PDB file of N, CA and C in Angstrom:
ATOM      1  N   UNK A1489      -5.287   6.469  10.307  1.00 90.00           N
ATOM      2  CA  UNK A1489      -5.887   6.563   8.989  1.00 90.00           C
ATOM      3  C   UNK A1489      -7.396   6.723   9.170  1.00 90.00           C
ATOM      4  N   UNK A1490      -7.935   7.741   8.523  1.00 94.00           N
ATOM      5  CA  UNK A1490      -9.367   7.996   8.619  1.00 94.00           C
ATOM      6  C   UNK A1490     -10.122   7.164   7.578  1.00 94.00           C
ATOM      7  N   UNK A1491     -11.421   7.162   7.695  1.00 95.00           N
ATOM      8  CA  UNK A1491     -12.255   6.452   6.727  1.00 95.00           C
ATOM      9  C   UNK A1491     -12.061   6.962   5.301  1.00 95.00           C
ATOM     10  N   UNK A1492     -12.139   8.298   5.088  1.00 95.00           N
ATOM     11  CA  UNK A1492     -11.923   8.811   3.733  1.00 95.00           C
ATOM     12  C   UNK A1492     -10.521   8.496   3.200  1.00 95.00           C
ATOM     13  N   UNK A1493      -9.499   8.526   4.053  1.00 95.00           N
ATOM     14  CA  UNK A1493      -8.147   8.167   3.620  1.00 95.00           C
ATOM     15  C   UNK A1493      -8.084   6.698   3.202  1.00 95.00           C
ATOM     16  N   UNK A1494      -8.771   5.866   3.961  1.00 95.00           N
ATOM     17  CA  UNK A1494      -8.823   4.441   3.648  1.00 95.00           C
ATOM     18  C   UNK A1494      -9.517   4.212   2.305  1.00 95.00           C
ATOM     19  N   UNK A1495     -10.612   4.920   2.095  1.00 95.00           N
ATOM     20  CA  UNK A1495     -11.351   4.797   0.838  1.00 95.00           C
ATOM     21  C   UNK A1495     -10.484   5.244  -0.340  1.00 95.00           C
ATOM     22  N   UNK A1496      -9.742   6.343  -0.155  1.00 96.00           N
ATOM     23  CA  UNK A1496      -8.848   6.837  -1.207  1.00 96.00           C
ATOM     24  C   UNK A1496      -7.714   5.844  -1.457  1.00 96.00           C
ATOM     25  N   UNK A1497      -7.224   5.205  -0.410  1.00 96.00           N
ATOM     26  CA  UNK A1497      -6.174   4.203  -0.573  1.00 96.00           C
ATOM     27  C   UNK A1497      -6.658   3.050  -1.438  1.00 96.00           C
ATOM     28  N   UNK A1498      -7.891   2.651  -1.253  1.00 96.00           N
ATOM     29  CA  UNK A1498      -8.470   1.585  -2.081  1.00 96.00           C
ATOM     30  C   UNK A1498      -8.431   1.982  -3.555  1.00 96.00           C
ATOM     31  N   UNK A1499      -8.776   3.219  -3.844  1.00 97.00           N
ATOM     32  CA  UNK A1499      -8.748   3.723  -5.222  1.00 97.00           C
ATOM     33  C   UNK A1499      -7.311   3.775  -5.735  1.00 97.00           C
ATOM     34  N   UNK A1500      -6.415   4.317  -4.924  1.00 97.00           N
ATOM     35  CA  UNK A1500      -5.023   4.482  -5.337  1.00 97.00           C
ATOM     36  C   UNK A1500      -4.328   3.144  -5.562  1.00 97.00           C
ATOM     37  N   UNK A1501      -4.575   2.172  -4.706  1.00 97.00           N
ATOM     38  CA  UNK A1501      -3.972   0.850  -4.906  1.00 97.00           C
ATOM     39  C   UNK A1501      -4.519   0.188  -6.168  1.00 97.00           C
ATOM     40  N   UNK A1502      -5.801   0.378  -6.421  1.00 97.00           N
ATOM     41  CA  UNK A1502      -6.395  -0.149  -7.646  1.00 97.00           C
ATOM     42  C   UNK A1502      -5.727   0.437  -8.886  1.00 97.00           C
ATOM     43  N   UNK A1503      -5.484   1.742  -8.855  1.00 97.00           N
ATOM     44  CA  UNK A1503      -4.794   2.383  -9.981  1.00 97.00           C
ATOM     45  C   UNK A1503      -3.363   1.863 -10.101  1.00 97.00           C
ATOM     46  N   UNK A1504      -2.712   1.628  -8.976  1.00 96.00           N
ATOM     47  CA  UNK A1504      -1.322   1.161  -8.992  1.00 96.00           C
ATOM     48  C   UNK A1504      -1.186  -0.225  -9.616  1.00 96.00           C
ATOM     49  N   UNK A1505      -2.193  -1.082  -9.406  1.00 96.00           N
ATOM     50  CA  UNK A1505      -2.111  -2.444  -9.950  1.00 96.00           C
ATOM     51  C   UNK A1505      -2.870  -2.593 -11.267  1.00 96.00           C
ATOM     52  N   UNK A1506      -3.569  -1.542 -11.672  1.00 96.00           N
ATOM     53  CA  UNK A1506      -4.219  -1.557 -12.970  1.00 96.00           C
ATOM     54  C   UNK A1506      -5.626  -2.101 -12.996  1.00 96.00           C
ATOM     55  N   UNK A1507      -6.260  -2.219 -11.843  1.00 96.00           N
ATOM     56  CA  UNK A1507      -7.666  -2.636 -11.813  1.00 96.00           C
ATOM     57  C   UNK A1507      -8.299  -2.173 -10.506  1.00 96.00           C
ATOM     58  N   UNK A1508      -9.601  -1.877 -10.536  1.00 96.00           N
ATOM     59  CA  UNK A1508     -10.259  -1.430  -9.303  1.00 96.00           C
ATOM     60  C   UNK A1508     -10.281  -2.546  -8.256  1.00 96.00           C
ATOM     61  N   UNK A1509     -10.187  -2.139  -7.007  1.00 96.00           N
ATOM     62  CA  UNK A1509     -10.264  -3.101  -5.911  1.00 96.00           C
ATOM     63  C   UNK A1509     -11.662  -3.079  -5.304  1.00 96.00           C
ATOM     64  N   UNK A1510     -12.214  -4.248  -5.107  1.00 95.00           N
ATOM     65  CA  UNK A1510     -13.516  -4.372  -4.446  1.00 95.00           C
ATOM     66  C   UNK A1510     -13.300  -4.388  -2.937  1.00 95.00           C
ATOM     67  N   UNK A1511     -14.395  -4.300  -2.204  1.00 95.00           N
ATOM     68  CA  UNK A1511     -14.311  -4.411  -0.750  1.00 95.00           C
ATOM     69  C   UNK A1511     -13.757  -5.781  -0.363  1.00 95.00           C
ATOM     70  N   UNK A1512     -14.129  -6.816  -1.113  1.00 95.00           N
ATOM     71  CA  UNK A1512     -13.607  -8.163  -0.829  1.00 95.00           C
ATOM     72  C   UNK A1512     -12.099  -8.225  -1.082  1.00 95.00           C
ATOM     73  N   UNK A1513     -11.620  -7.529  -2.112  1.00 95.00           N
ATOM     74  CA  UNK A1513     -10.182  -7.468  -2.376  1.00 95.00           C
ATOM     75  C   UNK A1513      -9.451  -6.814  -1.200  1.00 95.00           C
ATOM     76  N   UNK A1514      -9.993  -5.703  -0.734  1.00 95.00           N
ATOM     77  CA  UNK A1514      -9.363  -5.003   0.390  1.00 95.00           C
ATOM     78  C   UNK A1514      -9.374  -5.878   1.638  1.00 95.00           C
ATOM     79  N   UNK A1515     -10.431  -6.658   1.820  1.00 95.00           N
ATOM     80  CA  UNK A1515     -10.492  -7.568   2.966  1.00 95.00           C
ATOM     81  C   UNK A1515      -9.343  -8.569   2.894  1.00 95.00           C
ATOM     82  N   UNK A1516      -9.062  -9.085   1.691  1.00 94.00           N
ATOM     83  CA  UNK A1516      -7.929 -10.007   1.523  1.00 94.00           C
ATOM     84  C   UNK A1516      -6.619  -9.325   1.880  1.00 94.00           C
ATOM     85  N   UNK A1517      -6.431  -8.102   1.389  1.00 93.00           N
ATOM     86  CA  UNK A1517      -5.199  -7.373   1.673  1.00 93.00           C
ATOM     87  C   UNK A1517      -5.018  -7.118   3.163  1.00 93.00           C
ATOM     88  N   UNK A1518      -6.130  -6.956   3.866  1.00 92.00           N
ATOM     89  CA  UNK A1518      -6.078  -6.687   5.300  1.00 92.00           C
ATOM     90  C   UNK A1518      -6.017  -7.963   6.140  1.00 92.00           C
ATOM     91  N   UNK A1519      -6.118  -9.115   5.480  1.00 90.00           N
ATOM     92  CA  UNK A1519      -6.068 -10.377   6.207  1.00 90.00           C
ATOM     93  C   UNK A1519      -7.354 -10.717   6.936  1.00 90.00           C
ATOM     94  N   UNK A1520      -8.467 -10.165   6.462  1.00 91.00           N
ATOM     95  CA  UNK A1520      -9.764 -10.434   7.089  1.00 91.00           C
ATOM     96  C   UNK A1520     -10.362 -11.719   6.525  1.00 91.00           C
ATOM     97  N   UNK A1521     -11.197 -12.399   7.305  1.00 90.00           N
ATOM     98  CA  UNK A1521     -11.849 -13.608   6.785  1.00 90.00           C
ATOM     99  C   UNK A1521     -12.821 -13.260   5.665  1.00 90.00           C
ATOM    100  N   UNK A1522     -13.038 -14.231   4.757  1.00 86.00           N
ATOM    101  CA  UNK A1522     -13.962 -14.003   3.638  1.00 86.00           C
ATOM    102  C   UNK A1522     -15.357 -13.673   4.143  1.00 86.00           C
ATOM    103  N   UNK A1523     -15.812 -14.405   5.129  1.00 90.00           N
ATOM    104  CA  UNK A1523     -17.145 -14.169   5.679  1.00 90.00           C
ATOM    105  C   UNK A1523     -17.123 -12.884   6.502  1.00 90.00           C
ATOM    106  N   UNK A1524     -17.778 -11.873   6.016  1.00 91.00           N
ATOM    107  CA  UNK A1524     -17.895 -10.620   6.757  1.00 91.00           C
ATOM    108  C   UNK A1524     -16.774  -9.626   6.518  1.00 91.00           C
ATOM    109  N   UNK A1525     -15.733 -10.023   5.809  1.00 93.00           N
ATOM    110  CA  UNK A1525     -14.601  -9.132   5.579  1.00 93.00           C
ATOM    111  C   UNK A1525     -14.971  -7.890   4.784  1.00 93.00           C
ATOM    112  N   UNK A1526     -15.775  -8.067   3.740  1.00 93.00           N
ATOM    113  CA  UNK A1526     -16.184  -6.927   2.912  1.00 93.00           C
ATOM    114  C   UNK A1526     -17.031  -5.941   3.717  1.00 93.00           C
ATOM    115  N   UNK A1527     -17.859  -6.459   4.622  1.00 94.00           N
ATOM    116  CA  UNK A1527     -18.671  -5.572   5.475  1.00 94.00           C
ATOM    117  C   UNK A1527     -17.776  -4.746   6.397  1.00 94.00           C
ATOM    118  N   UNK A1528     -16.735  -5.378   6.915  1.00 94.00           N
ATOM    119  CA  UNK A1528     -15.789  -4.666   7.767  1.00 94.00           C
ATOM    120  C   UNK A1528     -15.106  -3.552   6.975  1.00 94.00           C
ATOM    121  N   UNK A1529     -14.730  -3.850   5.739  1.00 95.00           N
ATOM    122  CA  UNK A1529     -14.095  -2.847   4.887  1.00 95.00           C
ATOM    123  C   UNK A1529     -15.025  -1.660   4.685  1.00 95.00           C
ATOM    124  N   UNK A1530     -16.285  -1.909   4.420  1.00 94.00           N
ATOM    125  CA  UNK A1530     -17.231  -0.808   4.213  1.00 94.00           C
ATOM    126  C   UNK A1530     -17.387   0.041   5.490  1.00 94.00           C
ATOM    127  N   UNK A1531     -17.330  -0.587   6.657  1.00 94.00           N
ATOM    128  CA  UNK A1531     -17.379   0.173   7.914  1.00 94.00           C
ATOM    129  C   UNK A1531     -16.117   1.018   8.071  1.00 94.00           C
ATOM    130  N   UNK A1532     -14.971   0.428   7.720  1.00 95.00           N
ATOM    131  CA  UNK A1532     -13.708   1.159   7.829  1.00 95.00           C
ATOM    132  C   UNK A1532     -13.658   2.341   6.871  1.00 95.00           C
ATOM    133  N   UNK A1533     -14.385   2.268   5.767  1.00 95.00           N
ATOM    134  CA  UNK A1533     -14.416   3.395   4.834  1.00 95.00           C
ATOM    135  C   UNK A1533     -15.145   4.591   5.438  1.00 95.00           C
ATOM    136  N   UNK A1534     -15.832   4.376   6.546  1.00 95.00           N
ATOM    137  CA  UNK A1534     -16.487   5.459   7.261  1.00 95.00           C
ATOM    138  C   UNK A1534     -15.634   5.889   8.459  1.00 95.00           C
ATOM    139  N   UNK A1535     -15.200   4.900   9.260  1.00 94.00           N
ATOM    140  CA  UNK A1535     -14.497   5.208  10.514  1.00 94.00           C
ATOM    141  C   UNK A1535     -12.987   5.044  10.441  1.00 94.00           C
ATOM    142  N   UNK A1536     -12.498   4.262   9.496  1.00 93.00           N
ATOM    143  CA  UNK A1536     -11.063   4.021   9.383  1.00 93.00           C
ATOM    144  C   UNK A1536     -10.646   2.739  10.088  1.00 93.00           C
ATOM    145  N   UNK A1537      -9.603   2.082   9.586  1.00 93.00           N
ATOM    146  CA  UNK A1537      -9.106   0.860  10.211  1.00 93.00           C
ATOM    147  C   UNK A1537      -8.296   1.188  11.467  1.00 93.00           C
ATOM    148  N   UNK A1538      -8.104   0.179  12.279  1.00 85.00           N
ATOM    149  CA  UNK A1538      -7.361   0.387  13.521  1.00 85.00           C
ATOM    150  C   UNK A1538      -6.248  -0.661  13.647  1.00 85.00           C
ATOM    151  N   UNK A1539      -5.336  -0.402  14.531  1.00 86.00           N
ATOM    152  CA  UNK A1539      -4.309  -1.362  14.918  1.00 86.00           C
ATOM    153  C   UNK A1539      -3.375  -1.802  13.814  1.00 86.00           C
ATOM    154  N   UNK A1540      -3.023  -3.089  13.851  1.00 90.00           N
ATOM    155  CA  UNK A1540      -2.024  -3.591  12.910  1.00 90.00           C
ATOM    156  C   UNK A1540      -2.464  -3.518  11.452  1.00 90.00           C
ATOM    157  N   UNK A1541      -3.756  -3.514  11.206  1.00 91.00           N
ATOM    158  CA  UNK A1541      -4.243  -3.414   9.826  1.00 91.00           C
ATOM    159  C   UNK A1541      -3.857  -2.054   9.244  1.00 91.00           C
ATOM    160  N   UNK A1542      -3.988  -1.007  10.021  1.00 90.00           N
ATOM    161  CA  UNK A1542      -3.623   0.329   9.547  1.00 90.00           C
ATOM    162  C   UNK A1542      -2.139   0.382   9.196  1.00 90.00           C
ATOM    163  N   UNK A1543      -1.297  -0.265   9.994  1.00 90.00           N
ATOM    164  CA  UNK A1543       0.142  -0.286   9.712  1.00 90.00           C
ATOM    165  C   UNK A1543       0.437  -1.082   8.440  1.00 90.00           C
ATOM    166  N   UNK A1544      -0.223  -2.215   8.260  1.00 89.00           N
ATOM    167  CA  UNK A1544      -0.039  -3.013   7.044  1.00 89.00           C
ATOM    168  C   UNK A1544      -0.432  -2.198   5.814  1.00 89.00           C
ATOM    169  N   UNK A1545      -1.506  -1.446   5.926  1.00 92.00           N
ATOM    170  CA  UNK A1545      -1.957  -0.628   4.800  1.00 92.00           C
ATOM    171  C   UNK A1545      -0.995   0.510   4.494  1.00 92.00           C
ATOM    172  N   UNK A1546      -0.355   1.073   5.523  1.00 91.00           N
ATOM    173  CA  UNK A1546       0.639   2.115   5.286  1.00 91.00           C
ATOM    174  C   UNK A1546       1.807   1.564   4.469  1.00 91.00           C
ATOM    175  N   UNK A1547       2.140   0.312   4.708  1.00 91.00           N
ATOM    176  CA  UNK A1547       3.218  -0.327   3.952  1.00 91.00           C
ATOM    177  C   UNK A1547       2.768  -0.604   2.522  1.00 91.00           C
ATOM    178  N   UNK A1548       1.595  -1.198   2.364  1.00 93.00           N
ATOM    179  CA  UNK A1548       1.101  -1.504   1.020  1.00 93.00           C
ATOM    180  C   UNK A1548       0.836  -0.243   0.209  1.00 93.00           C
ATOM    181  N   UNK A1549       0.516   0.857   0.882  1.00 94.00           N
ATOM    182  CA  UNK A1549       0.250   2.126   0.188  1.00 94.00           C
ATOM    183  C   UNK A1549       1.447   2.582  -0.628  1.00 94.00           C
ATOM    184  N   UNK A1550       2.642   2.169  -0.236  1.00 94.00           N
ATOM    185  CA  UNK A1550       3.836   2.591  -0.961  1.00 94.00           C
ATOM    186  C   UNK A1550       3.880   2.009  -2.376  1.00 94.00           C
ATOM    187  N   UNK A1551       2.981   1.093  -2.698  1.00 95.00           N
ATOM    188  CA  UNK A1551       2.878   0.573  -4.065  1.00 95.00           C
ATOM    189  C   UNK A1551       2.398   1.659  -5.017  1.00 95.00           C
ATOM    190  N   UNK A1552       1.705   2.650  -4.480  1.00 95.00           N
ATOM    191  CA  UNK A1552       1.189   3.761  -5.277  1.00 95.00           C
ATOM    192  C   UNK A1552       2.165   4.935  -5.234  1.00 95.00           C
ATOM    193  N   UNK A1553       2.305   5.597  -6.358  1.00 93.00           N
ATOM    194  CA  UNK A1553       3.170   6.780  -6.440  1.00 93.00           C
ATOM    195  C   UNK A1553       2.642   7.932  -5.581  1.00 93.00           C
ATOM    196  N   UNK A1554       1.393   7.866  -5.183  1.00 94.00           N
ATOM    197  CA  UNK A1554       0.786   8.957  -4.406  1.00 94.00           C
ATOM    198  C   UNK A1554       1.210   8.960  -2.947  1.00 94.00           C
ATOM    199  N   UNK A1555       1.881   7.902  -2.508  1.00 94.00           N
ATOM    200  CA  UNK A1555       2.275   7.790  -1.112  1.00 94.00           C
ATOM    201  C   UNK A1555       3.794   7.764  -1.007  1.00 94.00           C
ATOM    202  N   UNK A1556       4.326   8.459  -0.024  1.00 90.00           N
ATOM    203  CA  UNK A1556       5.784   8.478   0.106  1.00 90.00           C
ATOM    204  C   UNK A1556       6.309   7.130   0.596  1.00 90.00           C
ATOM    205  N   UNK A1557       7.556   6.878   0.276  1.00 87.00           N
ATOM    206  CA  UNK A1557       8.204   5.691   0.825  1.00 87.00           C
ATOM    207  C   UNK A1557       8.549   6.027   2.274  1.00 87.00           C
ATOM    208  N   UNK A1558       8.059   5.221   3.189  1.00 83.00           N
ATOM    209  CA  UNK A1558       8.259   5.486   4.612  1.00 83.00           C
ATOM    210  C   UNK A1558       9.741   5.475   4.956  1.00 83.00           C
ATOM    211  N   UNK A1559      10.089   6.277   5.933  1.00 80.00           N
ATOM    212  CA  UNK A1559      11.496   6.456   6.292  1.00 80.00           C
ATOM    213  C   UNK A1559      12.205   5.139   6.602  1.00 80.00           C
ATOM    214  N   UNK A1560      11.538   4.240   7.316  1.00 80.00           N
ATOM    215  CA  UNK A1560      12.217   2.993   7.672  1.00 80.00           C
ATOM    216  C   UNK A1560      12.425   2.064   6.470  1.00 80.00           C
ATOM    217  N   UNK A1561      11.780   2.351   5.339  1.00 84.00           N
ATOM    218  CA  UNK A1561      11.961   1.573   4.109  1.00 84.00           C
ATOM    219  C   UNK A1561      12.839   2.307   3.098  1.00 84.00           C
ATOM    220  N   UNK A1562      13.149   3.564   3.381  1.00 78.00           N
ATOM    221  CA  UNK A1562      13.857   4.389   2.420  1.00 78.00           C
ATOM    222  C   UNK A1562      15.369   4.172   2.526  1.00 78.00           C
ATOM    223  N   UNK A1563      15.837   3.168   1.854  1.00 78.00           N
ATOM    224  CA  UNK A1563      17.270   2.869   1.827  1.00 78.00           C
ATOM    225  C   UNK A1563      17.924   3.512   0.606  1.00 78.00           C
ATOM    226  N   UNK A1564      17.153   4.279  -0.130  1.00 72.00           N
ATOM    227  CA  UNK A1564      17.618   4.827  -1.402  1.00 72.00           C
ATOM    228  C   UNK A1564      18.364   6.146  -1.238  1.00 72.00           C
ATOM    229  N   UNK A1565      18.119   6.855  -0.157  1.00 72.00           N
ATOM    230  CA  UNK A1565      18.737   8.160   0.036  1.00 72.00           C
ATOM    231  C   UNK A1565      19.978   8.095   0.920  1.00 72.00           C
ATOM    232  N   UNK A1566      20.530   6.921   1.076  1.00 73.00           N
ATOM    233  CA  UNK A1566      21.753   6.776   1.871  1.00 73.00           C
ATOM    234  C   UNK A1566      22.950   7.252   1.067  1.00 73.00           C
ATOM    235  N   UNK A1567      23.999   7.568   1.770  1.00 76.00           N
ATOM    236  CA  UNK A1567      25.231   8.064   1.126  1.00 76.00           C
ATOM    237  C   UNK A1567      25.882   7.034   0.214  1.00 76.00           C
ATOM    238  N   UNK A1568      25.625   5.750   0.442  1.00 75.00           N
ATOM    239  CA  UNK A1568      26.282   4.716  -0.356  1.00 75.00           C
ATOM    240  C   UNK A1568      25.486   4.323  -1.606  1.00 75.00           C
ATOM    241  N   UNK A1569      24.383   5.021  -1.868  1.00 77.00           N
ATOM    242  CA  UNK A1569      23.593   4.780  -3.075  1.00 77.00           C
ATOM    243  C   UNK A1569      23.784   5.969  -4.003  1.00 77.00           C
ATOM    244  N   UNK A1570      24.292   5.708  -5.176  1.00 84.00           N
ATOM    245  CA  UNK A1570      24.555   6.754  -6.152  1.00 84.00           C
ATOM    246  C   UNK A1570      23.259   7.494  -6.488  1.00 84.00           C
ATOM    247  N   UNK A1571      23.310   8.805  -6.523  1.00 85.00           N
ATOM    248  CA  UNK A1571      22.105   9.619  -6.758  1.00 85.00           C
ATOM    249  C   UNK A1571      21.425   9.290  -8.078  1.00 85.00           C
ATOM    250  N   UNK A1572      22.188   8.975  -9.096  1.00 89.00           N
ATOM    251  CA  UNK A1572      21.576   8.677 -10.395  1.00 89.00           C
ATOM    252  C   UNK A1572      20.847   7.333 -10.394  1.00 89.00           C
ATOM    253  N   UNK A1573      21.166   6.465  -9.445  1.00 88.00           N
ATOM    254  CA  UNK A1573      20.523   5.149  -9.353  1.00 88.00           C
ATOM    255  C   UNK A1573      19.251   5.172  -8.502  1.00 88.00           C
ATOM    256  N   UNK A1574      19.070   6.210  -7.729  1.00 86.00           N
ATOM    257  CA  UNK A1574      17.957   6.264  -6.771  1.00 86.00           C
ATOM    258  C   UNK A1574      16.573   6.170  -7.415  1.00 86.00           C
ATOM    259  N   UNK A1575      16.282   6.916  -8.482  1.00 87.00           N
ATOM    260  CA  UNK A1575      14.934   6.810  -9.077  1.00 87.00           C
ATOM    261  C   UNK A1575      14.606   5.393  -9.551  1.00 87.00           C
ATOM    262  N   UNK A1576      15.554   4.725 -10.159  1.00 90.00           N
ATOM    263  CA  UNK A1576      15.311   3.354 -10.634  1.00 90.00           C
ATOM    264  C   UNK A1576      15.097   2.403  -9.465  1.00 90.00           C
ATOM    265  N   UNK A1577      15.846   2.589  -8.397  1.00 89.00           N
ATOM    266  CA  UNK A1577      15.680   1.731  -7.226  1.00 89.00           C
ATOM    267  C   UNK A1577      14.329   1.958  -6.558  1.00 89.00           C
ATOM    268  N   UNK A1578      13.894   3.215  -6.494  1.00 89.00           N
ATOM    269  CA  UNK A1578      12.566   3.508  -5.932  1.00 89.00           C
ATOM    270  C   UNK A1578      11.474   2.863  -6.785  1.00 89.00           C
ATOM    271  N   UNK A1579      11.602   2.964  -8.095  1.00 92.00           N
ATOM    272  CA  UNK A1579      10.611   2.376  -9.009  1.00 92.00           C
ATOM    273  C   UNK A1579      10.578   0.860  -8.847  1.00 92.00           C
ATOM    274  N   UNK A1580      11.738   0.252  -8.715  1.00 93.00           N
ATOM    275  CA  UNK A1580      11.806  -1.200  -8.516  1.00 93.00           C
ATOM    276  C   UNK A1580      11.137  -1.604  -7.204  1.00 93.00           C
ATOM    277  N   UNK A1581      11.358  -0.807  -6.160  1.00 92.00           N
ATOM    278  CA  UNK A1581      10.735  -1.064  -4.864  1.00 92.00           C
ATOM    279  C   UNK A1581       9.206  -1.008  -4.978  1.00 92.00           C
ATOM    280  N   UNK A1582       8.698   0.023  -5.635  1.00 93.00           N
ATOM    281  CA  UNK A1582       7.242   0.154  -5.800  1.00 93.00           C
ATOM    282  C   UNK A1582       6.687  -0.994  -6.644  1.00 93.00           C
ATOM    283  N   UNK A1583       7.410  -1.408  -7.662  1.00 95.00           N
ATOM    284  CA  UNK A1583       6.965  -2.547  -8.476  1.00 95.00           C
ATOM    285  C   UNK A1583       6.886  -3.819  -7.648  1.00 95.00           C
ATOM    286  N   UNK A1584       7.856  -4.015  -6.770  1.00 94.00           N
ATOM    287  CA  UNK A1584       7.809  -5.200  -5.902  1.00 94.00           C
ATOM    288  C   UNK A1584       6.602  -5.150  -4.975  1.00 94.00           C
ATOM    289  N   UNK A1585       6.271  -3.958  -4.491  1.00 94.00           N
ATOM    290  CA  UNK A1585       5.083  -3.831  -3.643  1.00 94.00           C
ATOM    291  C   UNK A1585       3.810  -4.098  -4.436  1.00 94.00           C
ATOM    292  N   UNK A1586       3.766  -3.641  -5.677  1.00 96.00           N
ATOM    293  CA  UNK A1586       2.595  -3.922  -6.523  1.00 96.00           C
ATOM    294  C   UNK A1586       2.452  -5.434  -6.729  1.00 96.00           C
ATOM    295  N   UNK A1587       3.563  -6.107  -6.969  1.00 96.00           N
ATOM    296  CA  UNK A1587       3.533  -7.558  -7.102  1.00 96.00           C
ATOM    297  C   UNK A1587       3.038  -8.215  -5.813  1.00 96.00           C
ATOM    298  N   UNK A1588       3.450  -7.667  -4.677  1.00 93.00           N
ATOM    299  CA  UNK A1588       2.996  -8.197  -3.394  1.00 93.00           C
ATOM    300  C   UNK A1588       1.482  -8.046  -3.254  1.00 93.00           C
ATOM    301  N   UNK A1589       0.960  -6.894  -3.658  1.00 95.00           N
ATOM    302  CA  UNK A1589      -0.489  -6.672  -3.592  1.00 95.00           C
ATOM    303  C   UNK A1589      -1.200  -7.691  -4.470  1.00 95.00           C
ATOM    304  N   UNK A1590      -0.730  -7.856  -5.702  1.00 96.00           N
ATOM    305  CA  UNK A1590      -1.355  -8.816  -6.621  1.00 96.00           C
ATOM    306  C   UNK A1590      -1.248 -10.243  -6.094  1.00 96.00           C
ATOM    307  N   UNK A1591      -0.133 -10.571  -5.494  1.00 94.00           N
ATOM    308  CA  UNK A1591       0.040 -11.919  -4.935  1.00 94.00           C
ATOM    309  C   UNK A1591      -0.937 -12.164  -3.782  1.00 94.00           C
ATOM    310  N   UNK A1592      -1.113 -11.162  -2.926  1.00 92.00           N
ATOM    311  CA  UNK A1592      -2.053 -11.307  -1.809  1.00 92.00           C
ATOM    312  C   UNK A1592      -3.495 -11.480  -2.296  1.00 92.00           C
ATOM    313  N   UNK A1593      -3.779 -10.859  -3.435  1.00 93.00           N
ATOM    314  CA  UNK A1593      -5.146 -10.973  -3.984  1.00 93.00           C
ATOM    315  C   UNK A1593      -5.389 -12.327  -4.631  1.00 93.00           C
ATOM    316  N   UNK A1594      -4.317 -13.026  -4.940  1.00 87.00           N
ATOM    317  CA  UNK A1594      -4.434 -14.379  -5.501  1.00 87.00           C
ATOM    318  C   UNK A1594      -4.727 -14.350  -6.920  1.00 87.00           C
TER     319      UNK A1594
END
């Protein structure tokens, strides 16, 4: 994930939960300490996050309609899921992720 992609994710997640996310909010989502976390976020908006934080963000990104549901989470396109039920199940999945984002923000 590049810096501009990370910055766009911050905007997209904010839209998904209905309020803008601050750098401090993103630090919470990334599991960074309060002291200095926002500064780290601002650096990542230039260079991009690395390691496990980038993977966590790829998962949380699925809360936004702008990001695809990753293959390992996509249980909706299996043969045992009725095609007419798939859109509702995807929407429910994204709603649960939005709730997770809000819960992490406290």
